[in-house]
mmCIF file of C-alpha atoms in Angstrom:
data_model
loop_
_atom_site.group_PDB
_atom_site.id
_atom_site.type_symbol
_atom_site.label_atom_id
_atom_site.label_comp_id
_atom_site.label_asym_id
_atom_site.label_seq_id
_atom_site.Cartn_x
_atom_site.Cartn_y
_atom_site.Cartn_z
ATOM 1 C CA MET A 2 -51.853 -33.113 11.449
ATOM 2 C CA ASN A 3 -49.914 -29.330 11.527
ATOM 3 C CA THR A 4 -48.246 -27.936 13.749
ATOM 4 C CA GLU A 5 -50.844 -25.861 15.688
ATOM 5 C CA LYS A 6 -52.819 -29.064 15.824
ATOM 6 C CA PHE A 7 -49.860 -31.552 17.402
ATOM 7 C CA ASN A 8 -48.840 -28.948 20.228
ATOM 8 C CA GLN A 9 -52.482 -29.031 21.288
ATOM 9 C CA PHE A 10 -52.058 -32.383 21.100
ATOM 10 C CA LEU A 11 -48.889 -32.265 23.107
ATOM 11 C CA ASN A 12 -50.847 -29.967 25.875
ATOM 12 C CA GLU A 13 -53.289 -32.748 26.628
ATOM 13 C CA ILE A 14 -50.791 -35.345 27.298
ATOM 14 C CA SER A 15 -49.258 -33.798 30.021
ATOM 15 C CA LYS A 16 -48.490 -29.848 31.107
ATOM 16 C CA VAL A 17 -44.256 -30.936 31.980
ATOM 17 C CA PRO A 18 -42.568 -32.559 29.944
ATOM 18 C CA LEU A 19 -42.071 -36.540 29.760
ATOM 19 C CA PRO A 20 -39.411 -38.408 28.900
ATOM 20 C CA VAL A 21 -39.254 -40.451 26.161
ATOM 21 C CA ILE A 22 -36.011 -42.661 26.808
ATOM 22 C CA ASP A 23 -35.347 -44.336 29.484
ATOM 23 C CA ALA A 24 -36.263 -41.575 33.037
ATOM 24 C CA THR A 25 -34.073 -43.781 35.033
ATOM 25 C CA ILE A 26 -31.026 -42.032 33.280
ATOM 26 C CA SER A 27 -29.895 -38.045 34.494
ATOM 27 C CA LEU A 28 -30.167 -35.043 32.511
ATOM 28 C CA GLU A 29 -26.537 -35.308 32.848
ATOM 29 C CA SER A 30 -25.868 -38.045 31.330
ATOM 30 C CA TYR A 31 -27.317 -36.613 28.091
ATOM 31 C CA TYR A 32 -23.971 -35.073 25.875
ATOM 32 C CA PRO A 33 -24.994 -33.630 22.468
ATOM 33 C CA ILE A 34 -23.185 -35.639 19.384
ATOM 34 C CA ILE A 35 -22.374 -33.689 15.977
ATOM 35 C CA ILE A 36 -22.448 -36.310 13.888
ATOM 36 C CA SER A 37 -22.635 -34.663 10.473
ATOM 37 C CA SER A 38 -20.517 -33.529 8.102
ATOM 38 C CA LYS A 39 -19.149 -30.487 10.028
ATOM 39 C CA ASN A 40 -17.242 -33.096 12.347
ATOM 40 C CA LYS A 41 -13.731 -33.818 11.345
ATOM 41 C CA GLU A 42 -13.663 -37.191 13.547
ATOM 42 C CA LEU A 43 -16.075 -38.704 10.915
ATOM 43 C CA LEU A 44 -12.877 -38.078 8.652
ATOM 44 C CA ASN A 45 -10.788 -40.562 11.141
ATOM 45 C CA PHE A 46 -12.684 -44.552 10.757
ATOM 46 C CA ASP A 47 -15.674 -46.027 7.465
ATOM 47 C CA ILE A 48 -18.121 -44.447 8.119
ATOM 48 C CA SER A 49 -19.880 -47.142 6.394
ATOM 49 C CA SER A 50 -18.777 -49.747 8.604
ATOM 50 C CA SER A 51 -21.489 -50.786 11.973
ATOM 51 C CA LEU A 52 -18.223 -52.060 13.825
ATOM 52 C CA GLU A 53 -17.037 -48.595 13.422
ATOM 53 C CA TRP A 54 -19.401 -46.849 14.721
ATOM 54 C CA GLU A 55 -20.047 -49.061 17.690
ATOM 55 C CA VAL A 56 -16.347 -48.263 18.555
ATOM 56 C CA TYR A 57 -16.092 -44.391 17.469
ATOM 57 C CA LEU A 58 -19.896 -44.003 19.509
ATOM 58 C CA LYS A 59 -17.960 -46.079 22.596
ATOM 59 C CA SER A 60 -15.331 -43.715 22.756
ATOM 60 C CA PHE A 61 -16.921 -40.603 22.099
ATOM 61 C CA LEU A 62 -19.657 -41.108 25.297
ATOM 62 C CA GLU A 63 -16.973 -42.734 27.595
ATOM 63 C CA LYS A 64 -14.714 -39.588 26.381
ATOM 64 C CA ASN A 65 -17.462 -36.940 27.181
ATOM 65 C CA LYS A 66 -18.547 -39.232 30.738
ATOM 66 C CA ALA A 67 -22.584 -39.579 29.083
ATOM 67 C CA LYS A 68 -24.587 -42.717 28.747
ATOM 68 C CA ILE A 69 -26.745 -40.965 25.589
ATOM 69 C CA GLY A 70 -25.130 -38.897 23.051
ATOM 70 C CA PHE A 71 -28.445 -36.763 20.853
ATOM 71 C CA GLY A 72 -27.545 -35.531 17.619
ATOM 72 C CA GLY A 73 -29.689 -32.250 16.348
ATOM 73 C CA TYR A 74 -32.935 -32.144 14.379
ATOM 74 C CA LEU A 75 -32.751 -31.920 11.335
ATOM 75 C CA GLU A 76 -28.564 -31.881 10.597
ATOM 76 C CA LYS A 77 -27.093 -32.733 7.836
ATOM 77 C CA ARG A 78 -25.859 -36.295 8.089
ATOM 78 C CA ASN A 79 -23.013 -37.093 4.963
ATOM 79 C CA ILE A 80 -23.451 -40.999 6.514
ATOM 80 C CA TYR A 81 -26.841 -41.750 5.533
ATOM 81 C CA ASP A 82 -24.778 -41.338 1.788
ATOM 82 C CA ARG A 83 -23.918 -44.581 2.518
ATOM 83 C CA SER A 84 -26.691 -46.457 1.734
ATOM 84 C CA ASP A 85 -28.505 -47.064 -1.675
ATOM 85 C CA TYR A 86 -31.365 -47.214 -0.149
ATOM 86 C CA PHE A 87 -31.426 -43.291 1.096
ATOM 87 C CA LYS A 88 -29.622 -41.414 -2.051
ATOM 88 C CA LYS A 89 -32.481 -42.272 -4.443
ATOM 89 C CA SER A 90 -35.090 -41.502 -1.173
ATOM 90 C CA ILE A 91 -32.972 -37.714 -1.753
ATOM 91 C CA ARG A 92 -33.554 -38.023 -4.985
ATOM 92 C CA LYS A 93 -37.061 -37.859 -5.267
#
C-alpha cells in the first residue's frame, strides 16, 4: 500500500488523532528519548544486557518525570548491533 492510500485509509477510520498506547496516559507524561549512538549515556552501561537497559530506562523516566519514553522514527540505533539477527538482516 502506498503512502497516499495509507493516509486515505487512516482518514476513513477517524478525522481526529486516536491514541495508540494507553489513552489514560496524558501527553505530558511522554518524553523523547534518543537511543542512537548520539546518546553518550549509552556508553555508561552494557547495552547488550536487558537488565542494564531496564535500570537505565527506569532512571531516565524518573529523571524526566515521565511514564513513556518514545524514540525517533527511523533513528539509527546501535543497540541492534548487539544481535547477530539484526546484523544479518541489515546486510541483505
